[in-house]
Amino acid sequence: MQQQAHSGNAHTQHDVSQREIADRARTLLADAVVWDNVWPIDLPGNESVGNTWDRLDQFIAAGVGAVGLTLAGDNHNASEALRLVAWARSELRTRGAVVVDKVEDVVAARRAGKIAVVLQFEGTRCFERDLNLVDAFYALGVRQTLLAFNNANCAGGGCADDVDGGLTSYGKRFVREAERVGMLIDLSHVGRRTSLDALEIAAKPMVFSHSNASAVHPNFRNIDDDMARACARTGGLVGISGSSEYLGDISCSSETLFRHLDHYVQLLGAQHVGLGFDVVFDPDPLSAWVRARPDEWPMVRDPEWPGFRYAGPEQVVDLVAMMLAHGYGEPAIRDILGGNHLRVCGAVWT
């Protein structure tokens, strides 16, 4: 009987501890700046992504104060990219969101109870090899861009290419111009050699906005520890993706998210880790679109590929609770949630 009483008491203490951690997580989340650096929106006439503007409310409800909105890239020319930026700015203004020009806008939007949105591109084809367009798009609010999206373009190689030729001469000039203007270079989806070439010449911090750890789950889109370390040496950060493909977990559990996050924290330090969930709320249209592009998405060559699934913004509170349970200090957690993005973007944006 004594043993049973002792076990029951331990169970009760465990429950209390779990409740205390959950309460601390919610309190911390309510007070922190939370920045999810990647969110692809449905584009006009585009059936490939299952996201709508109404999902902004879901981010807000989950405590997310800033999101990076993916608009144009290697599937668009300059004219198409311009129209998409104009469309997004109009829609966001109508919905009461804040289009971010500087990091102070993120903090101000949080205090005002609004969501801050950072406009970004996923590739450099939309600049059409005209470096003057880097400054022009920056003036319109585009603050971040990938160098390439899975396959090679005129700047460099993609992560799905059989051979990555590295950063091209144009790519080097693009990096220099982006750094001069203040546009953040994002190396997710970029080939390994091209990424390392860019990081070697970096004069400002760069990021892998949504790239998980190959050491936890080998995948063509994930990055190895040398790439992550090179990024950290620039002062940049690696963002944790919520994609089942990159997590290696079709259920997209918070536990698996934490495994990737904790790997990077132990490898790089908490000051070089952030969030880039890249959530697609209705992933079936995206999965169907991807299945028709095996050169760009090699995993679809497997007829058993199950399609994409994604962790949602509501799982951020679980992630915070896990960090607390594993002994992370509150300052480190705040940095991971959004403080590191504030620092990196503050160092890059002009």
Tab-separated table of C-alpha atoms in Angstrom:
chain	number	residue	atom	x	y	z
A	1	MET	CA	0.000	0.000	0.000
A	2	GLN	CA	2.846	2.364	0.835
A	3	GLN	CA	4.422	1.725	-2.546
A	4	GLN	CA	1.137	2.460	-4.304
A	5	ALA	CA	0.708	5.679	-2.330
A	6	HIS	CA	4.231	6.774	-3.194
A	7	SER	CA	3.702	6.062	-6.904
A	8	GLY	CA	0.451	7.972	-6.908
A	9	ASN	CA	2.092	10.958	-5.241
A	10	ALA	CA	4.923	10.926	-7.791
A	11	HIS	CA	2.374	10.822	-10.588
A	12	THR	CA	0.559	13.808	-9.090
A	13	GLN	CA	3.818	15.735	-8.753
A	14	HIS	CA	4.606	14.964	-12.393
A	15	ASP	CA	1.200	16.272	-13.441
A	16	VAL	CA	1.715	19.452	-11.423
A	17	SER	CA	5.156	19.927	-12.955
A	18	GLN	CA	3.759	19.480	-16.456
A	19	ARG	CA	1.005	21.989	-15.750
A	20	GLU	CA	3.517	24.473	-14.372
A	21	ILE	CA	5.676	24.122	-17.492
A	22	ALA	CA	2.634	24.525	-19.747
A	23	ASP	CA	1.603	27.672	-17.826
A	24	ARG	CA	5.130	29.095	-18.074
A	25	ALA	CA	5.185	28.337	-21.786
A	26	ARG	CA	1.924	30.175	-22.401
A	27	THR	CA	3.051	33.163	-20.318
A	28	LEU	CA	6.388	33.379	-22.116
A	29	LEU	CA	4.759	33.051	-25.520
A	30	ALA	CA	2.275	35.820	-24.753
A	31	ASP	CA	5.122	38.211	-23.944
A	32	ALA	CA	7.715	37.255	-26.588
A	33	VAL	CA	8.200	38.403	-30.165
A	34	VAL	CA	7.468	35.256	-32.199
A	35	TRP	CA	8.721	35.302	-35.789
A	36	ASP	CA	7.932	32.473	-38.224
A	37	ASN	CA	10.183	33.338	-41.126
A	38	VAL	CA	8.480	31.411	-43.956
A	39	TRP	CA	4.839	31.225	-45.025
A	40	PRO	CA	3.918	30.597	-48.700
A	41	ILE	CA	0.593	32.219	-49.614
A	42	ASP	CA	-1.815	31.238	-52.383
A	43	LEU	CA	-0.926	33.360	-55.373
A	44	PRO	CA	-3.449	34.583	-57.954
A	45	GLY	CA	-4.096	31.749	-60.411
A	46	ASN	CA	-1.811	29.380	-58.487
A	47	GLU	CA	-3.280	26.062	-57.353
A	48	SER	CA	-0.058	24.682	-55.871
A	49	VAL	CA	-0.413	25.845	-52.254
A	50	GLY	CA	-3.331	25.437	-49.881
A	51	ASN	CA	-3.026	28.684	-47.909
A	52	THR	CA	-5.420	31.617	-47.777
A	53	TRP	CA	-5.197	35.101	-46.285
A	54	ASP	CA	-7.688	34.089	-43.580
A	55	ARG	CA	-4.969	31.901	-42.063
A	56	LEU	CA	-3.253	35.029	-40.770
A	57	ASP	CA	-5.756	34.861	-37.905
A	58	GLN	CA	-4.467	31.393	-37.045
A	59	PHE	CA	-0.948	32.748	-36.655
A	60	ILE	CA	-2.223	35.549	-34.436
A	61	ALA	CA	-4.214	33.128	-32.281
A	62	ALA	CA	-1.081	31.001	-31.827
A	63	GLY	CA	0.918	34.003	-30.601
A	64	VAL	CA	2.933	34.539	-33.788
A	65	GLY	CA	3.654	38.222	-34.285
A	66	ALA	CA	5.609	38.159	-37.553
A	67	VAL	CA	5.622	35.935	-40.641
A	68	GLY	CA	7.778	35.904	-43.747
A	69	LEU	CA	5.493	35.873	-46.783
A	70	THR	CA	6.841	34.029	-49.828
A	71	LEU	CA	5.643	35.682	-53.037
A	72	ALA	CA	7.718	35.236	-56.187
A	73	GLY	CA	10.959	33.640	-57.296
A	74	ASP	CA	12.316	31.209	-59.840
A	75	ASN	CA	8.852	30.558	-61.294
A	76	HIS	CA	8.306	34.239	-62.107
A	77	ASN	CA	9.765	36.999	-64.234
A	78	ALA	CA	10.221	40.576	-63.050
A	79	SER	CA	6.826	41.786	-64.273
A	80	GLU	CA	5.011	38.930	-62.552
A	81	ALA	CA	6.970	39.512	-59.350
A	82	LEU	CA	6.091	43.218	-59.398
A	83	ARG	CA	2.385	42.472	-59.726
A	84	LEU	CA	2.545	39.945	-56.886
A	85	VAL	CA	4.287	42.404	-54.570
A	86	ALA	CA	1.717	45.081	-55.408
A	87	TRP	CA	-1.136	42.613	-54.856
A	88	ALA	CA	0.250	41.473	-51.503
A	89	ARG	CA	0.804	45.007	-50.233
A	90	SER	CA	-2.780	45.925	-51.107
A	91	GLU	CA	-4.235	42.799	-49.491
A	92	LEU	CA	-2.188	43.209	-46.331
A	93	ARG	CA	-3.167	46.849	-45.979
A	94	THR	CA	-6.828	45.885	-46.342
A	95	ARG	CA	-6.465	43.248	-43.635
A	96	GLY	CA	-4.782	45.561	-41.149
A	97	ALA	CA	-1.405	43.811	-41.241
A	98	VAL	CA	1.900	45.683	-41.128
A	99	VAL	CA	4.244	45.365	-44.117
A	100	VAL	CA	7.691	45.385	-42.556
A	101	ASP	CA	10.368	47.815	-43.683
A	102	LYS	CA	12.576	47.729	-40.571
A	103	VAL	CA	12.834	45.522	-37.482
A	104	GLU	CA	11.192	48.184	-35.332
A	105	ASP	CA	7.996	47.571	-37.336
A	106	VAL	CA	7.850	44.004	-35.982
A	107	VAL	CA	8.023	45.167	-32.370
A	108	ALA	CA	5.555	48.004	-32.970
A	109	ALA	CA	3.063	45.664	-34.656
A	110	ARG	CA	3.294	43.276	-31.713
A	111	ARG	CA	2.509	46.076	-29.269
A	112	ALA	CA	-0.424	47.191	-31.424
A	113	GLY	CA	-1.864	43.676	-31.585
A	114	LYS	CA	-1.253	43.410	-35.334
A	115	ILE	CA	0.707	40.875	-37.334
A	116	ALA	CA	3.872	41.979	-39.113
A	117	VAL	CA	4.562	40.552	-42.571
A	118	VAL	CA	7.979	40.404	-44.236
A	119	LEU	CA	7.879	40.118	-48.045
A	120	GLN	CA	10.349	37.671	-49.568
A	121	PHE	CA	11.271	35.869	-52.792
A	122	GLU	CA	12.248	32.227	-53.336
A	123	GLY	CA	14.858	32.544	-56.076
A	124	THR	CA	16.578	35.122	-58.243
A	125	ARG	CA	15.078	34.494	-61.677
A	126	CYS	CA	12.544	37.259	-60.967
A	127	PHE	CA	15.414	39.781	-60.953
A	128	GLU	CA	16.185	38.863	-64.593
A	129	ARG	CA	19.934	39.398	-64.149
A	130	ASP	CA	19.308	43.122	-63.659
A	131	LEU	CA	20.964	44.133	-60.408
A	132	ASN	CA	19.102	47.446	-60.459
A	133	LEU	CA	15.983	45.447	-59.626
A	134	VAL	CA	17.446	44.426	-56.271
A	135	ASP	CA	17.223	48.011	-55.073
A	136	ALA	CA	13.834	48.505	-56.740
A	137	PHE	CA	12.251	45.469	-55.085
A	138	TYR	CA	13.839	46.399	-51.768
A	139	ALA	CA	12.142	49.796	-52.037
A	140	LEU	CA	8.831	47.943	-52.445
A	141	GLY	CA	9.389	45.999	-49.236
A	142	VAL	CA	11.125	42.782	-50.349
A	143	ARG	CA	13.538	42.066	-47.524
A	144	GLN	CA	14.746	38.513	-48.165
A	145	THR	CA	15.465	36.208	-51.095
A	146	LEU	CA	16.671	32.698	-51.800
A	147	LEU	CA	19.519	32.440	-54.285
A	148	ALA	CA	17.942	29.411	-56.024
A	149	PHE	CA	14.956	27.126	-55.549
A	150	ASN	CA	15.902	23.413	-55.756
A	151	ASN	CA	17.313	23.678	-59.302
A	152	ALA	CA	20.111	25.789	-60.741
A	153	ASN	CA	19.530	29.295	-62.022
A	154	CYS	CA	21.923	32.006	-63.164
A	155	ALA	CA	23.089	32.646	-59.578
A	156	GLY	CA	23.996	29.093	-58.612
A	157	GLY	CA	22.956	25.512	-57.983
A	158	GLY	CA	19.934	24.077	-56.248
A	159	CYS	CA	19.713	21.345	-53.621
A	160	ALA	CA	17.940	18.946	-56.031
A	161	ASP	CA	20.604	19.168	-58.746
A	162	ASP	CA	22.802	16.122	-59.415
A	163	VAL	CA	25.751	18.492	-59.819
A	164	ASP	CA	26.039	21.844	-58.078
A	165	GLY	CA	28.435	24.074	-59.993
A	166	GLY	CA	28.648	26.595	-57.165
A	167	LEU	CA	28.002	30.316	-56.986
A	168	THR	CA	28.348	31.853	-60.462
A	169	SER	CA	30.091	35.113	-61.243
A	170	TYR	CA	26.658	36.714	-61.524
A	171	GLY	CA	25.687	35.082	-58.231
A	172	LYS	CA	28.660	36.720	-56.528
A	173	ARG	CA	27.661	40.107	-57.911
A	174	PHE	CA	24.090	39.500	-56.795
A	175	VAL	CA	25.213	38.704	-53.240
A	176	ARG	CA	27.298	41.885	-53.117
A	177	GLU	CA	24.419	44.013	-54.391
A	178	ALA	CA	21.904	42.420	-52.017
A	179	GLU	CA	24.241	43.095	-49.103
A	180	ARG	CA	24.756	46.687	-50.224
A	181	VAL	CA	21.017	47.280	-50.507
A	182	GLY	CA	20.178	45.403	-47.313
A	183	MET	CA	18.329	42.368	-48.642
A	184	LEU	CA	18.853	39.215	-46.563
A	185	ILE	CA	20.301	36.208	-48.429
A	186	ASP	CA	18.455	32.953	-47.721
A	187	LEU	CA	20.163	29.642	-48.577
A	188	SER	CA	17.332	27.164	-48.018
A	189	HIS	CA	16.660	25.185	-51.227
A	190	VAL	CA	20.157	26.157	-52.454
A	191	GLY	CA	22.826	23.587	-53.354
A	192	ARG	CA	25.549	22.714	-50.854
A	193	ARG	CA	28.487	24.076	-52.841
A	194	THR	CA	26.611	27.245	-53.816
A	195	SER	CA	25.614	27.792	-50.189
A	196	LEU	CA	29.169	27.382	-48.925
A	197	ASP	CA	30.468	29.670	-51.682
A	198	ALA	CA	27.998	32.372	-50.663
A	199	LEU	CA	28.759	31.964	-46.964
A	200	GLU	CA	32.487	32.238	-47.677
A	201	ILE	CA	32.117	35.687	-49.237
A	202	ALA	CA	29.394	36.899	-46.860
A	203	ALA	CA	29.959	40.359	-45.403
A	204	LYS	CA	26.665	40.270	-43.496
A	205	PRO	CA	24.662	37.511	-41.788
A	206	MET	CA	22.910	34.968	-43.999
A	207	VAL	CA	20.207	32.433	-43.090
A	208	PHE	CA	18.857	29.017	-43.865
A	209	SER	CA	15.284	30.128	-43.258
A	210	HIS	CA	13.693	26.648	-43.199
A	211	SER	CA	16.248	23.851	-43.373
A	212	ASN	CA	16.319	20.959	-40.917
A	213	ALA	CA	19.291	18.886	-39.827
A	214	SER	CA	20.631	16.099	-42.027
A	215	ALA	CA	22.186	14.665	-38.871
A	216	VAL	CA	18.672	14.062	-37.527
A	217	HIS	CA	16.994	13.143	-40.827
A	218	PRO	CA	18.953	12.827	-44.090
A	219	ASN	CA	17.034	14.564	-46.886
A	220	PHE	CA	18.015	16.429	-50.059
A	221	ARG	CA	16.548	19.621	-48.593
A	222	ASN	CA	18.216	19.387	-45.190
A	223	ILE	CA	21.680	20.726	-44.452
A	224	ASP	CA	24.743	19.192	-42.890
A	225	ASP	CA	26.528	20.469	-39.813
A	226	ASP	CA	29.329	22.139	-41.791
A	227	MET	CA	26.777	24.249	-43.656
A	228	ALA	CA	25.052	25.196	-40.405
A	229	ARG	CA	28.352	26.167	-38.774
A	230	ALA	CA	29.344	28.269	-41.787
A	231	CYS	CA	26.029	30.101	-41.557
A	232	ALA	CA	26.506	30.748	-37.844
A	233	ARG	CA	29.974	32.166	-38.513
A	234	THR	CA	28.356	34.941	-40.574
A	235	GLY	CA	26.223	35.819	-37.546
A	236	GLY	CA	23.185	34.217	-39.185
A	237	LEU	CA	20.733	31.537	-38.130
A	238	VAL	CA	19.047	28.299	-39.161
A	239	GLY	CA	15.235	28.130	-39.040
A	240	ILE	CA	13.386	24.921	-38.170
A	241	SER	CA	10.891	23.752	-40.806
A	242	GLY	CA	7.609	22.055	-39.972
A	243	SER	CA	7.474	20.050	-43.208
A	244	SER	CA	7.018	16.298	-42.753
A	245	GLU	CA	9.474	15.722	-45.599
A	246	TYR	CA	12.268	17.604	-43.839
A	247	LEU	CA	11.342	16.475	-40.334
A	248	GLY	CA	11.266	12.792	-41.266
A	249	ASP	CA	7.945	12.476	-39.450
A	250	ILE	CA	4.632	12.269	-41.287
A	251	SER	CA	2.825	13.276	-38.108
A	252	CYS	CA	4.919	16.455	-37.773
A	253	SER	CA	5.036	15.965	-34.022
A	254	SER	CA	6.303	18.676	-31.715
A	255	GLU	CA	8.780	16.129	-30.354
A	256	THR	CA	10.408	15.805	-33.794
A	257	LEU	CA	10.457	19.570	-34.235
A	258	PHE	CA	12.302	19.792	-30.942
A	259	ARG	CA	14.844	17.133	-31.983
A	260	HIS	CA	15.903	19.249	-34.975
A	261	LEU	CA	15.852	22.463	-32.967
A	262	ASP	CA	17.856	20.975	-30.106
A	263	HIS	CA	20.430	19.555	-32.509
A	264	TYR	CA	21.123	23.033	-33.826
A	265	VAL	CA	21.133	24.600	-30.364
A	266	GLN	CA	23.734	22.097	-29.184
A	267	LEU	CA	25.757	22.569	-32.389
A	268	LEU	CA	25.571	26.340	-32.852
A	269	GLY	CA	24.204	27.899	-29.698
A	270	ALA	CA	20.710	29.250	-29.155
A	271	GLN	CA	21.649	32.592	-30.740
A	272	HIS	CA	21.798	30.957	-34.193
A	273	VAL	CA	18.440	29.135	-34.242
A	274	GLY	CA	14.966	30.326	-35.215
A	275	LEU	CA	11.607	29.250	-36.636
A	276	GLY	CA	10.649	28.855	-40.296
A	277	PHE	CA	7.683	26.467	-40.226
A	278	ASP	CA	6.759	27.039	-43.910
A	279	VAL	CA	3.285	25.771	-43.034
A	280	VAL	CA	0.816	24.837	-45.753
A	281	PHE	CA	-2.577	24.403	-44.123
A	282	ASP	CA	-4.081	22.373	-46.975
A	283	PRO	CA	-1.091	20.457	-48.366
A	284	ASP	CA	-2.850	18.216	-50.881
A	285	PRO	CA	-2.814	20.737	-53.786
A	286	LEU	CA	0.888	21.318	-53.167
A	287	SER	CA	1.619	17.589	-53.095
A	288	ALA	CA	-0.200	17.116	-56.409
A	289	TRP	CA	1.721	20.003	-57.980
A	290	VAL	CA	5.047	18.647	-56.715
A	291	ARG	CA	4.366	15.133	-58.036
A	292	ALA	CA	4.485	16.544	-61.578
A	293	ARG	CA	8.003	17.946	-61.008
A	294	PRO	CA	10.390	15.062	-60.221
A	295	ASP	CA	13.489	16.989	-61.322
A	296	GLU	CA	12.729	19.663	-58.764
A	297	TRP	CA	11.411	17.316	-56.063
A	298	PRO	CA	13.266	13.972	-56.331
A	299	MET	CA	11.337	12.252	-53.515
A	300	VAL	CA	8.260	12.045	-55.764
A	301	ARG	CA	10.035	9.427	-57.877
A	302	ASP	CA	9.061	7.046	-55.080
A	303	PRO	CA	5.485	5.932	-55.897
A	304	GLU	CA	4.900	5.446	-52.163
A	305	TRP	CA	5.715	9.053	-51.284
A	306	PRO	CA	2.848	10.083	-48.959
A	307	GLY	CA	2.781	13.791	-49.783
A	308	PHE	CA	3.484	16.770	-47.560
A	309	ARG	CA	2.149	17.384	-44.079
A	310	TYR	CA	3.039	20.337	-41.857
A	311	ALA	CA	3.330	21.359	-38.242
A	312	GLY	CA	1.032	24.268	-37.463
A	313	PRO	CA	1.683	27.528	-35.602
A	314	GLU	CA	-0.322	26.240	-32.630
A	315	GLN	CA	2.587	23.842	-31.956
A	316	VAL	CA	4.879	26.719	-31.010
A	317	VAL	CA	3.588	26.571	-27.437
A	318	ASP	CA	4.469	22.847	-27.291
A	319	LEU	CA	7.950	23.685	-28.536
A	320	VAL	CA	8.361	26.318	-25.827
A	321	ALA	CA	7.219	23.836	-23.169
A	322	MET	CA	9.760	21.285	-24.396
A	323	MET	CA	12.538	23.842	-24.308
A	324	LEU	CA	11.607	24.717	-20.727
A	325	ALA	CA	11.403	21.038	-19.747
A	326	HIS	CA	14.902	20.477	-21.170
A	327	GLY	CA	16.406	23.314	-19.168
A	328	TYR	CA	16.513	26.096	-21.746
A	329	GLY	CA	16.652	29.517	-20.116
A	330	GLU	CA	13.958	32.047	-20.941
A	331	PRO	CA	16.383	34.467	-22.657
A	332	ALA	CA	17.503	31.676	-25.008
A	333	ILE	CA	13.896	30.726	-25.749
A	334	ARG	CA	13.023	34.337	-26.537
A	335	ASP	CA	15.975	34.503	-28.910
A	336	ILE	CA	14.862	31.335	-30.720
A	337	LEU	CA	11.251	32.508	-30.968
A	338	GLY	CA	12.089	35.823	-32.590
A	339	GLY	CA	14.973	37.658	-30.963
A	340	ASN	CA	17.519	36.129	-33.310
A	341	HIS	CA	15.554	37.228	-36.348
A	342	LEU	CA	15.381	40.737	-34.918
A	343	ARG	CA	19.152	40.736	-34.483
A	344	VAL	CA	19.997	39.262	-37.892
A	345	CYS	CA	17.600	41.463	-39.840
A	346	GLY	CA	18.703	44.497	-37.848
A	347	ALA	CA	22.260	43.808	-38.981
A	348	VAL	CA	21.309	43.354	-42.649
A	349	TRP	CA	18.409	45.637	-43.489
A	350	THR	CA	19.362	49.233	-44.214
